[in-house]
Coordinates of C-alpha atoms in Angstrom, one line a residue:
Chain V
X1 CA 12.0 42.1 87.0
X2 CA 12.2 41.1 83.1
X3 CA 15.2 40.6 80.9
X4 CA 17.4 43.6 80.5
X5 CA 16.1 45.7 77.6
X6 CA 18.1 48.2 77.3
X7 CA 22.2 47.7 78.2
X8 CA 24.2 51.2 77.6
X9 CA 27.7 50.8 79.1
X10 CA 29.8 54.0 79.5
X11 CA 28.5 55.2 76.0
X12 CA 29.9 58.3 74.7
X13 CA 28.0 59.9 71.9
X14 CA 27.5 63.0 70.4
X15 CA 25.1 64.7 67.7
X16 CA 27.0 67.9 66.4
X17 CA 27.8 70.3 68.5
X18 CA 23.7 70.3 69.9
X19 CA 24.1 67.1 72.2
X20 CA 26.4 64.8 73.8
X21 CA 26.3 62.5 76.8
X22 CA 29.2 60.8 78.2
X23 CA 29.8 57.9 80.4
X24 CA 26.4 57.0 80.0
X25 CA 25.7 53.6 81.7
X26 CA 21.8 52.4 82.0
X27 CA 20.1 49.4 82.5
X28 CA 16.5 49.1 81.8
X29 CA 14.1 46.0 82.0
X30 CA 11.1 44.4 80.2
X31 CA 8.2 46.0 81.4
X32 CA 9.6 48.9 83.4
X33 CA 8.4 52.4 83.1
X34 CA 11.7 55.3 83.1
X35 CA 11.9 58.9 82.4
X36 CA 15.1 60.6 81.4
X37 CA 14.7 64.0 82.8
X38 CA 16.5 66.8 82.4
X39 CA 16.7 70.7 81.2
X40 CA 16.8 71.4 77.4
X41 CA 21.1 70.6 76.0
X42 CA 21.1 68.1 78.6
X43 CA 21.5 65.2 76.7
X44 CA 18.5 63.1 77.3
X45 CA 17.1 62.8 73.6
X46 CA 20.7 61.6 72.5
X47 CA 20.4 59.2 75.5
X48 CA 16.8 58.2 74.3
X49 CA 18.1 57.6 70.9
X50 CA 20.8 54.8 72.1
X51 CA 18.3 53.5 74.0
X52 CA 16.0 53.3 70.7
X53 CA 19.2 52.2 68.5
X54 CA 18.9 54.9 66.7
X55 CA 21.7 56.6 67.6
X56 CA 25.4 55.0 67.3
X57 CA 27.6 55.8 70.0
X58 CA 31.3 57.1 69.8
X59 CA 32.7 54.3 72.2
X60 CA 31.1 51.9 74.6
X61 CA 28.5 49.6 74.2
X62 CA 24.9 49.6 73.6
X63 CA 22.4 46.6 73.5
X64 CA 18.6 47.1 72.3
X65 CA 16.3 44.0 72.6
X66 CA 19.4 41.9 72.8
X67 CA 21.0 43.4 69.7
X68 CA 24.0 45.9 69.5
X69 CA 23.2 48.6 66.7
X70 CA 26.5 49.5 65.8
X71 CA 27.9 45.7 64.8
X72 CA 24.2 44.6 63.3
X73 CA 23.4 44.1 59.6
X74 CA 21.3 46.4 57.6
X75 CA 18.8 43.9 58.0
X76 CA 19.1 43.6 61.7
X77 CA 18.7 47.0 62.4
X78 CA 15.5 47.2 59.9
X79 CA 14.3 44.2 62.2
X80 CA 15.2 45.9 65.7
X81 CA 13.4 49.0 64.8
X82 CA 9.5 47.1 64.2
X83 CA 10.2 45.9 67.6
X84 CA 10.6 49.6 68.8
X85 CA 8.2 52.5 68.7
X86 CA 9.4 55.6 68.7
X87 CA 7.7 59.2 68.8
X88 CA 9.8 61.9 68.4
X89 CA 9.4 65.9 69.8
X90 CA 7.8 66.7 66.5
X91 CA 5.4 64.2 65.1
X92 CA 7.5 63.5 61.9
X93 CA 4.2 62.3 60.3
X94 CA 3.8 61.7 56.9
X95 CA 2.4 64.9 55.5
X96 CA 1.4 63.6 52.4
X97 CA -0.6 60.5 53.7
X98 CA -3.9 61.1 55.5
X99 CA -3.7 60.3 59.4
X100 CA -5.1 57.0 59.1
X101 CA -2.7 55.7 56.4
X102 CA 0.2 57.0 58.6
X103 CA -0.8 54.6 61.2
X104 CA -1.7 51.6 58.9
X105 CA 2.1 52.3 57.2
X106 CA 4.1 50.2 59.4
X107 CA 1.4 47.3 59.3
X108 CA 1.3 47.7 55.3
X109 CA 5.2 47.2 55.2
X110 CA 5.7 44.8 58.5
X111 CA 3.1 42.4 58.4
X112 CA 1.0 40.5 55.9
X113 CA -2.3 42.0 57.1
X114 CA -5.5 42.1 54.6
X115 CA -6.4 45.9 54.6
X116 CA -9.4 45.1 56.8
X117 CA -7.2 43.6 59.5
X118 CA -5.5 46.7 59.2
X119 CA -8.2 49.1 59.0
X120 CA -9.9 47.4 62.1
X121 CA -6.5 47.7 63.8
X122 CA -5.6 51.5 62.6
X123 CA -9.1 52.4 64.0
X124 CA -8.7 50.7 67.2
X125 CA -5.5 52.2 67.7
X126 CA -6.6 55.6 67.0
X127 CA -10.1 55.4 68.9
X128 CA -8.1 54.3 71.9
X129 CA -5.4 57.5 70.9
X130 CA -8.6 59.7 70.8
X131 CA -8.2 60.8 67.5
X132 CA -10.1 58.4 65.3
X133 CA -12.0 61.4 64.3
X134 CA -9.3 62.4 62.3
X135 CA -9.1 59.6 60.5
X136 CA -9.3 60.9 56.9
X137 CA -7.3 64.1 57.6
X138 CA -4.2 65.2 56.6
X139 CA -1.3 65.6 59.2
X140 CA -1.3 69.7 58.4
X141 CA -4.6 69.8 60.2
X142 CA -4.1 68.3 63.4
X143 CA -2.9 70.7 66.9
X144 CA 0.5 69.5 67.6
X145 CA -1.6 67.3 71.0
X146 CA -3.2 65.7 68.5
X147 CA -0.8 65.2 66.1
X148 CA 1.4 63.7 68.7
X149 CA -1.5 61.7 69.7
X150 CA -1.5 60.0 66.2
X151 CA 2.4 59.6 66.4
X152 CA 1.6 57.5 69.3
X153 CA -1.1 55.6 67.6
X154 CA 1.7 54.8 64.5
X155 CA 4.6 53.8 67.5
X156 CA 1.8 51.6 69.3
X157 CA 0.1 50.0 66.2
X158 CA 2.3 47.3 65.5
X159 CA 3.7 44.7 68.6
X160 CA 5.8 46.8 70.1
X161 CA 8.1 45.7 73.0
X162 CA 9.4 49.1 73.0
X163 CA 7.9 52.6 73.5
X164 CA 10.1 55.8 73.3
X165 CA 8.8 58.7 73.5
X166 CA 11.1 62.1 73.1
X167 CA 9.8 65.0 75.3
X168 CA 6.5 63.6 76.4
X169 CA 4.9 66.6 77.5
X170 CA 5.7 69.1 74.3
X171 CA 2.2 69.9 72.5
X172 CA 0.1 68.2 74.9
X173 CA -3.2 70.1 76.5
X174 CA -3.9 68.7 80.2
X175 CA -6.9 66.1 78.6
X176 CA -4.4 65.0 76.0
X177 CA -1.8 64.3 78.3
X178 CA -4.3 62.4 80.8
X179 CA -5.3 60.1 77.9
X180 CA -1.4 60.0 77.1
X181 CA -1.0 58.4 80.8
X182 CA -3.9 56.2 80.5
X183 CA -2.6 54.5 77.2
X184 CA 1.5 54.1 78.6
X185 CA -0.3 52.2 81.8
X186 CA -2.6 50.3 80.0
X187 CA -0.2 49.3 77.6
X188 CA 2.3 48.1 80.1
X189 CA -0.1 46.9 82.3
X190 CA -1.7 44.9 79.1
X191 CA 1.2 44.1 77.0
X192 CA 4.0 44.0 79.4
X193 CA 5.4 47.3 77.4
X194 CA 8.5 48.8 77.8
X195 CA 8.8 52.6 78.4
X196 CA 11.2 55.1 78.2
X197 CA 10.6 58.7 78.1
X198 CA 12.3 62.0 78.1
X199 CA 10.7 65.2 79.7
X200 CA 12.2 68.6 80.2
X201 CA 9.6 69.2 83.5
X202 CA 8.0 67.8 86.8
X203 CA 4.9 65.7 85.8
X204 CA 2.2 64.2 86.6
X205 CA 3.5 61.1 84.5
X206 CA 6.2 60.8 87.4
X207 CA 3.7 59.1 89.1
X208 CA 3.8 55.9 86.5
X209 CA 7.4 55.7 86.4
X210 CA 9.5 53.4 88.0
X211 CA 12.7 55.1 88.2
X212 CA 13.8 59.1 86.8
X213 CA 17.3 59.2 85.7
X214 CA 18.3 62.5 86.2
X215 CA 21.1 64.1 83.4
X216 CA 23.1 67.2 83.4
X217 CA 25.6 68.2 80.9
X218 CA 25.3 65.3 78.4
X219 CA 25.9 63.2 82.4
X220 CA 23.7 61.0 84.3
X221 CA 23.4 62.6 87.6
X222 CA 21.1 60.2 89.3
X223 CA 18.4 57.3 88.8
X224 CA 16.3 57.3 91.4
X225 CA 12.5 56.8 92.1
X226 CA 10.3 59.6 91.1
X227 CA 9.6 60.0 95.5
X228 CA 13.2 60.4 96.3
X229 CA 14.0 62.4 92.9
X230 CA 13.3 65.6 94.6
X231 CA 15.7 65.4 97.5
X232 CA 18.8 64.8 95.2
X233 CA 21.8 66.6 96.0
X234 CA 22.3 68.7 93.1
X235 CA 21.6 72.3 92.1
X236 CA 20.4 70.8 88.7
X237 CA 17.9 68.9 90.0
X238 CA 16.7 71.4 92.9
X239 CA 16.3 73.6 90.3
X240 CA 13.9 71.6 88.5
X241 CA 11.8 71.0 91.2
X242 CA 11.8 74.1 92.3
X243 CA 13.1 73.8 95.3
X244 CA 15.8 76.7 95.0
Chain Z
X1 CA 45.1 75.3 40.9
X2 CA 45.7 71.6 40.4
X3 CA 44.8 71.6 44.1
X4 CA 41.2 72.4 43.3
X5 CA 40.9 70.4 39.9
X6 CA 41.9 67.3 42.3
X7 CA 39.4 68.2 44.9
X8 CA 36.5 68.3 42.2
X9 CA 37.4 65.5 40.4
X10 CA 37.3 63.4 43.7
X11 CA 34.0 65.4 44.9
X12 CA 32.6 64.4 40.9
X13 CA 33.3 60.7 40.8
X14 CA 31.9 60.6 45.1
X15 CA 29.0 62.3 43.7
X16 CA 28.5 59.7 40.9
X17 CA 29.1 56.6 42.6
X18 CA 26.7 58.2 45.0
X19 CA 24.0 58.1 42.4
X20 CA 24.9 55.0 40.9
X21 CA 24.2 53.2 44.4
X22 CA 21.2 55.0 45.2
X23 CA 19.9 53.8 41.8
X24 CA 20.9 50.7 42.3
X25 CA 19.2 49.7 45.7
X26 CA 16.1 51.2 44.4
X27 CA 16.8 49.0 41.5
X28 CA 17.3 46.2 44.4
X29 CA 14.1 47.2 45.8
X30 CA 12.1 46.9 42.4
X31 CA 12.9 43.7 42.4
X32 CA 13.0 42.5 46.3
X33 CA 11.3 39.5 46.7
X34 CA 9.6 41.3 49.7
X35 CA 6.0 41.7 49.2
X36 CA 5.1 44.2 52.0
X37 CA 4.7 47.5 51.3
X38 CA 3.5 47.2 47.6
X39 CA 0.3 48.4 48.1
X40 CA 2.1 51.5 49.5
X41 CA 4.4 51.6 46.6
X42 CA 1.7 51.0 43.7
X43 CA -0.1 53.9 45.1
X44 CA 3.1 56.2 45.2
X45 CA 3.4 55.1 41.8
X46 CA 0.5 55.5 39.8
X47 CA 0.5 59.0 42.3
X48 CA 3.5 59.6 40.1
X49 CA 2.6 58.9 36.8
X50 CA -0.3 60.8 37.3
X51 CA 1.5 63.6 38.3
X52 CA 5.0 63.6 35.9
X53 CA 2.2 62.0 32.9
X54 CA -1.0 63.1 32.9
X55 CA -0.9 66.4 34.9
X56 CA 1.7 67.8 32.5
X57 CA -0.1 66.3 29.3
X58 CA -1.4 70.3 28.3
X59 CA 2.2 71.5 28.4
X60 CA 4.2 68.9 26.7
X61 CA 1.2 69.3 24.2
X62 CA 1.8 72.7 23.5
X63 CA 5.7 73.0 23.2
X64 CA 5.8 69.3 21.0
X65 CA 3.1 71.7 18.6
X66 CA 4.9 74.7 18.7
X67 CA 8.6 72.9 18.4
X68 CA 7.3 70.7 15.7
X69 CA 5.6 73.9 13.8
X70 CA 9.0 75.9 13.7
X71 CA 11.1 72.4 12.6
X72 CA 8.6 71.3 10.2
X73 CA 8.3 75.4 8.4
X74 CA 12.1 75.4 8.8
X75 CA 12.8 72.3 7.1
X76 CA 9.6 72.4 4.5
X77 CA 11.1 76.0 3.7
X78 CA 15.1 75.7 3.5
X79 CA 15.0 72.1 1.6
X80 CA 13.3 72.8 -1.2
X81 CA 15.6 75.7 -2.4
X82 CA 18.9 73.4 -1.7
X83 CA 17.0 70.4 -3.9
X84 CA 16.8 68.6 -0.9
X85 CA 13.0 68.3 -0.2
X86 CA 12.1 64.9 -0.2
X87 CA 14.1 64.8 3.0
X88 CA 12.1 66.8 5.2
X89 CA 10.8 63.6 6.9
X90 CA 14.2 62.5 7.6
X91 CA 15.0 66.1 9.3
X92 CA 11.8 65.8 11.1
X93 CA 12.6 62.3 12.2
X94 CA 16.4 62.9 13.2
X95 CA 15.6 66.0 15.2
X96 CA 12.3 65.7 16.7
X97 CA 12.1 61.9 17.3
X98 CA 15.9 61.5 18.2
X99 CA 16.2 64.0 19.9
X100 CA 14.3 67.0 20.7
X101 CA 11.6 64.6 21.9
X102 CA 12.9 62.9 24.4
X103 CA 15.4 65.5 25.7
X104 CA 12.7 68.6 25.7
X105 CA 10.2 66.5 27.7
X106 CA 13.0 65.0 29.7
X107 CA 13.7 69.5 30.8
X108 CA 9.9 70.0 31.2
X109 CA 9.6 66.6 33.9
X110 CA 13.0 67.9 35.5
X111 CA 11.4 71.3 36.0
X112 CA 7.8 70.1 37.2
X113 CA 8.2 66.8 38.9
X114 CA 12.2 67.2 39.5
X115 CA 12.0 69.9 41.9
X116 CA 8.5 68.6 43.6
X117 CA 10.7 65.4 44.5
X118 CA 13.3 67.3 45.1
X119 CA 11.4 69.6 47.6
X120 CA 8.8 67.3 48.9
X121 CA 12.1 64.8 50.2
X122 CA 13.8 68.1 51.2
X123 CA 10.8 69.2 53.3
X124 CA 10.5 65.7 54.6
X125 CA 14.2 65.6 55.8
X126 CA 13.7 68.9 57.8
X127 CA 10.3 67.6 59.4
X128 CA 12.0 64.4 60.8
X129 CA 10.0 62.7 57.9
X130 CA 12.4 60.4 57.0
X131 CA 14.0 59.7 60.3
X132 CA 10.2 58.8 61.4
X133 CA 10.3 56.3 58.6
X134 CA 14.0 54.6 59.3
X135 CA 12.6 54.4 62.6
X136 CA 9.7 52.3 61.9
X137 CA 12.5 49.9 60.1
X138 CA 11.0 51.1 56.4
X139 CA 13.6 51.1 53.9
X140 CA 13.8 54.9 53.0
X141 CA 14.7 54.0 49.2
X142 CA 11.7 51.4 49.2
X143 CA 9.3 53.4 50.7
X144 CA 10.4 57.3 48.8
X145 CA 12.8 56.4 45.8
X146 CA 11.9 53.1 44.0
X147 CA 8.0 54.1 43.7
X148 CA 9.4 58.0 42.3
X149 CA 11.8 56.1 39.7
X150 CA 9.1 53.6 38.4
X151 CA 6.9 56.1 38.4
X152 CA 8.9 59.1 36.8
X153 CA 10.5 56.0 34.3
X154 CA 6.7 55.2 33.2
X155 CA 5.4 58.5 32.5
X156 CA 8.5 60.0 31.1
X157 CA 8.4 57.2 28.6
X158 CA 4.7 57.9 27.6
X159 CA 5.2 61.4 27.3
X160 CA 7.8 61.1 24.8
X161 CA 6.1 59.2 22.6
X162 CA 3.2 62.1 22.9
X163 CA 5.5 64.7 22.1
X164 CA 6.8 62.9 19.1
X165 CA 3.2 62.5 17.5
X166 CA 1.9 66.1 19.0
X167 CA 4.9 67.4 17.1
X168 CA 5.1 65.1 13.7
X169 CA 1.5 65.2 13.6
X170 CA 0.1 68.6 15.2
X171 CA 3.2 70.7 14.0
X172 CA 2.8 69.6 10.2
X173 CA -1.4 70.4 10.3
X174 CA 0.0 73.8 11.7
X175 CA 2.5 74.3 9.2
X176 CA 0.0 73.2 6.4
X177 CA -0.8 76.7 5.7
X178 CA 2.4 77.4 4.2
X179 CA 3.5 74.2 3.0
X180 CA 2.7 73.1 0.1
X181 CA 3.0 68.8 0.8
X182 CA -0.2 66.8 1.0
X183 CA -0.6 65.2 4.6
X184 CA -0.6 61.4 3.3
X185 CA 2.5 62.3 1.4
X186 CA 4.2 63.5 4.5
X187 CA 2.6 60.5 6.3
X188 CA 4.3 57.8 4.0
X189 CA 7.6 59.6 3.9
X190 CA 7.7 59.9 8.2
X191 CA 6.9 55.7 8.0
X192 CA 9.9 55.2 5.9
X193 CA 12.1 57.6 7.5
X194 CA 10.8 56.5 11.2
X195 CA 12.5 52.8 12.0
X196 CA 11.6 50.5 14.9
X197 CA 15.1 51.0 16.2
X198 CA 14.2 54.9 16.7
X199 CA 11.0 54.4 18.5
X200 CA 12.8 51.9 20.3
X201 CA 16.0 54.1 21.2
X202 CA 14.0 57.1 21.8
X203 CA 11.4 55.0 24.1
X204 CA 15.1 53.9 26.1
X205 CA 16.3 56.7 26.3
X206 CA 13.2 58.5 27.9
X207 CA 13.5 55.4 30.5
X208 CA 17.1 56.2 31.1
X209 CA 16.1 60.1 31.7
X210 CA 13.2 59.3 34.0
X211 CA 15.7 56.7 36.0
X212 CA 18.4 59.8 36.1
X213 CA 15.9 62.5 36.8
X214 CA 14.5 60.7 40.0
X215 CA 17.5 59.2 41.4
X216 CA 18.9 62.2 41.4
X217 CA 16.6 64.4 42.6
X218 CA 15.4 62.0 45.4
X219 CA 19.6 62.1 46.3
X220 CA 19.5 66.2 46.4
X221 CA 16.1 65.9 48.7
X222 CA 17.1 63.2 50.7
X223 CA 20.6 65.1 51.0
X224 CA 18.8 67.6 52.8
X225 CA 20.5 68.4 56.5
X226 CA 17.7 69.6 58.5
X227 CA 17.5 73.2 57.6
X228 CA 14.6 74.7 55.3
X229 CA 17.0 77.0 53.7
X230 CA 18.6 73.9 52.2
X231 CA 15.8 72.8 50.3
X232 CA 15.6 75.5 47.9
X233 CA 20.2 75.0 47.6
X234 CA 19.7 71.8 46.6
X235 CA 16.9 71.9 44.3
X236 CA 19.3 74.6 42.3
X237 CA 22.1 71.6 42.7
X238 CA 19.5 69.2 41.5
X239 CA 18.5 70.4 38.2
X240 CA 21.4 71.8 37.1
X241 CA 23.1 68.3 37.5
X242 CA 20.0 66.5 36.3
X243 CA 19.9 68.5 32.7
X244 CA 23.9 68.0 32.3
X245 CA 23.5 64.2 33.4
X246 CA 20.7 63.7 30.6
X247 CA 22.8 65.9 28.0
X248 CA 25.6 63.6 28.8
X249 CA 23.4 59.9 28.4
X250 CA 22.2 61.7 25.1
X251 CA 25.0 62.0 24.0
X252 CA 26.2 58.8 24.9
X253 CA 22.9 56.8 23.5
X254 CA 23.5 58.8 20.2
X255 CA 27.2 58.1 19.8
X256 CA 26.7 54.3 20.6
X257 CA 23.5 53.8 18.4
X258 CA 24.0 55.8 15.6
X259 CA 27.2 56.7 14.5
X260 CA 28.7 54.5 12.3

């Protein structure tokens, strides 16, 4: 097993009144695979955005790549957040650049690329997203799969250690979401990538995870592998998989 | 009552030092040794100038002719019978150069590009845009603000100058018909009235509205919570405190450069 990752320790956070989680502890390491699951106001995208950094927490600590968010410079943080990809529940892409340029954006500002290291990257990275197609559109004419899809492309495009993907299922059609698998196990089985994932369903993409942890209430009810995840003691959990 | 004069006054000066900072790290960025992300930027510029400049060539066209037509029949009309006619260049000068120039295209970019900043940031914000950005680790004011401000600084700057000659020039062939002052005449008195120092203050002070136009409309946009009925709030918020913050540096420039 790698170097811890990710280090929450009893982290308390809250966005608004729309999320908290509380005595959040979680360790995750270099190359493992986890899903934060849970039903919608449970907590898990605040939990995925500690895990990202991009959230601060009220008390206790977080550590991301070895660095804790809330005592870091301006120019840590800036630094952390190359070495993290992150896709949220919407795309979030830029809707006034053309799908290609939203990929080639964070190797335009990260690295010191020629354009046609870039463009033979940004292609790449798209082609292998499915989506190279779309190359010269415009965000506003993309299906939320393949909009998502390109989000993917953007998170993956630079060297990630990373990956953090916010409600992995939402927008995907059942080929998208195949290809979606494919890509998290061939980056991880490639790259050595790191990935965390929130999902508000069972899923096939159970089967490449390492461990579920399993949230209720802004709470960690369990971490467990995905086999045993099913058999947890809790009417939250029974619920989801549709045992009651 | 004093209650509520407190509370604005602090609300005011949070406001402007919110500004001032916002314009000063895009300032910081400008001039960031950091070459990444220039390509990006250049492109969001000359995006900019083409838009605030060239786009809004027609319109600034056709209020500098019709503002220099009713200055120049005004003036050419009401000097004469006070004695004072040989001063119509300097009227023409003082108003339109000084002033009407710079702060009538400074309205016109506040009321075209202004609110497009204002709402394109503002829809960005609601559309996780900007959180998308800040999450790659690319400096929000790098990447949205310092490219609108060089941008909006740029054109704003050219189009002055344009509406000063559109109205010195334009309004005067216009207002030819019932003037009775030959063109060259007009000409020669215009160079002696015009100085270096007012195409110079007037060129300033269109880079000064341009700096205070997009910093504060990128602060409205970027001010934007996450819901879509915001946008439109603080586009209102936006201009209103964009036209009193360039009536207030107008003032200011005038005061410190030409009273005596």
């Amino acid at each position: 097993m790698g170097t811890a990752v990710i280090e929450l320790d009893r982290v308390m956070a809250n966005e608004g009144v729309l999320a908290h989680v509380e005595e959040f502890s979680l360790t995750v390491h270099g190359g493992e695979a986890i899903a934060l699951v849970g039903a919608n106001r449970s907590g898990k995208g605040l939990a995925l955005k500690l895990c990202a950094g991009l959230a601060a927490p009220a008390s206790g600590s977080v550590r991301v790549l070895g660095v804790d968010p809330s005592a870091a410079s301006d120019e840590e943080i800036l630094h952390l957040r190359r070495r993290v990809g992150f896709v949220f529940a919407k795309p979030a892409l830029i809707s006034s650049l053309s799908v290609y340029d939203n990929v080639a954006v964070p190797l335009r500002y990260h690295t010191e690329l020629p354009e046609s290291a870039i463009r033979e990257r940004v292609m790449a990275c798209l082609a292998e997203c499915g989506v190279d197609v779309f190359h010269d559109h415009l965000p506003a004419g993309l299906t939320m799969g393949g909009a998502r899809l390109v989000a993917l492309a953007r998170a993956l495009v630079s060297d990630t250690e990373l990956l953090c993907v916010d409600e992995a299922l939402f927008g995907l059609d059942a080929g998208e979401l195949v290809r979606f698998r494919g890509l998290l196990e061939k980056y991880r089985r490639d790259k050595g990538l790191t990935i965390v994932v929130s999902v508000n369903a069972p899923t096939s993409l159970f089967a490449l995870m390492d461990r579920l942890v399993l949230m209720r209430d802004g709470r960690l009810v369990a971490v467990c592998p995905p086999a045993e995840a099913s058999r947890v003691d809790d009417p939250m959990v029974q619920d989801f998989f549709g045992n009651n | 009552m004093i209650a509520w004069t407190g509370r604005k006054t602090v609300e005011g000066v949070a406001y402007a030092a919110d500004i001032l900072f916002l314009g000063f790290l895009a300032f910081k960025e400008l001039f960031s040794p950091a070459r990444h992300g220039r390509g990006e930027a250049s492109r969001v510029i000359v995006r900019q100038i083409l838009f605030t400049g060239v786009d809004a060539l027609p319109v600034v066209g056709a209020l500098a002719l019709m503002l220099g037509l009713i200055v120049i029949i005004q003036a050419g009309l009401a000097l004469p019978q006070v004695g004072a006619g040989e001063f119509l260049a300097n009227i023409v000068v003082a108003a339109l150069v000084r002033e009407l120039g710079p702060l009538l295209t400074a309205f016109i970019v506040v009321w075209r590009s202004g609110t497009a900043m204002c709402t394109e940031l503002g829809n960005m914000r609601v559309g996780q845009e900007i959180d998308a950005i800040e999450a790659m680790g690319i400096s929000v004011v790098r990447f949205l603000v310092m490219p609108r401000m060089v941008g909006t600084i740029v054109a704003l700057a050219c189009l002055t100058v344009y509406f000063d000659l559109v109205a010195i020039i334009g309004g005067f062939l216009v207002a030819k018909v019932t003037l009775t002052i030959p063109f060259l005449v007009y000409l020669e008195d215009i160079g002696r009235a015009l100085s270096v120092t007012d195409v110079l203050i007037t060129v300033v002070k269109s880079a000064l509205f341009g700096l205070v136009i997009a910093v504060i409309c990128c602060h409205h946009g970027l001010s934007v919570a996450g819901a879509v009925t915001e946008v439109p709030q603080q586009n209102a918020r936006a201009m209103l405190n964009t036209v009193a913050a360039c009536l207030v540096l107008d003032i200011l420039v005038s005061v410190a450069f030409y009273v005596r």
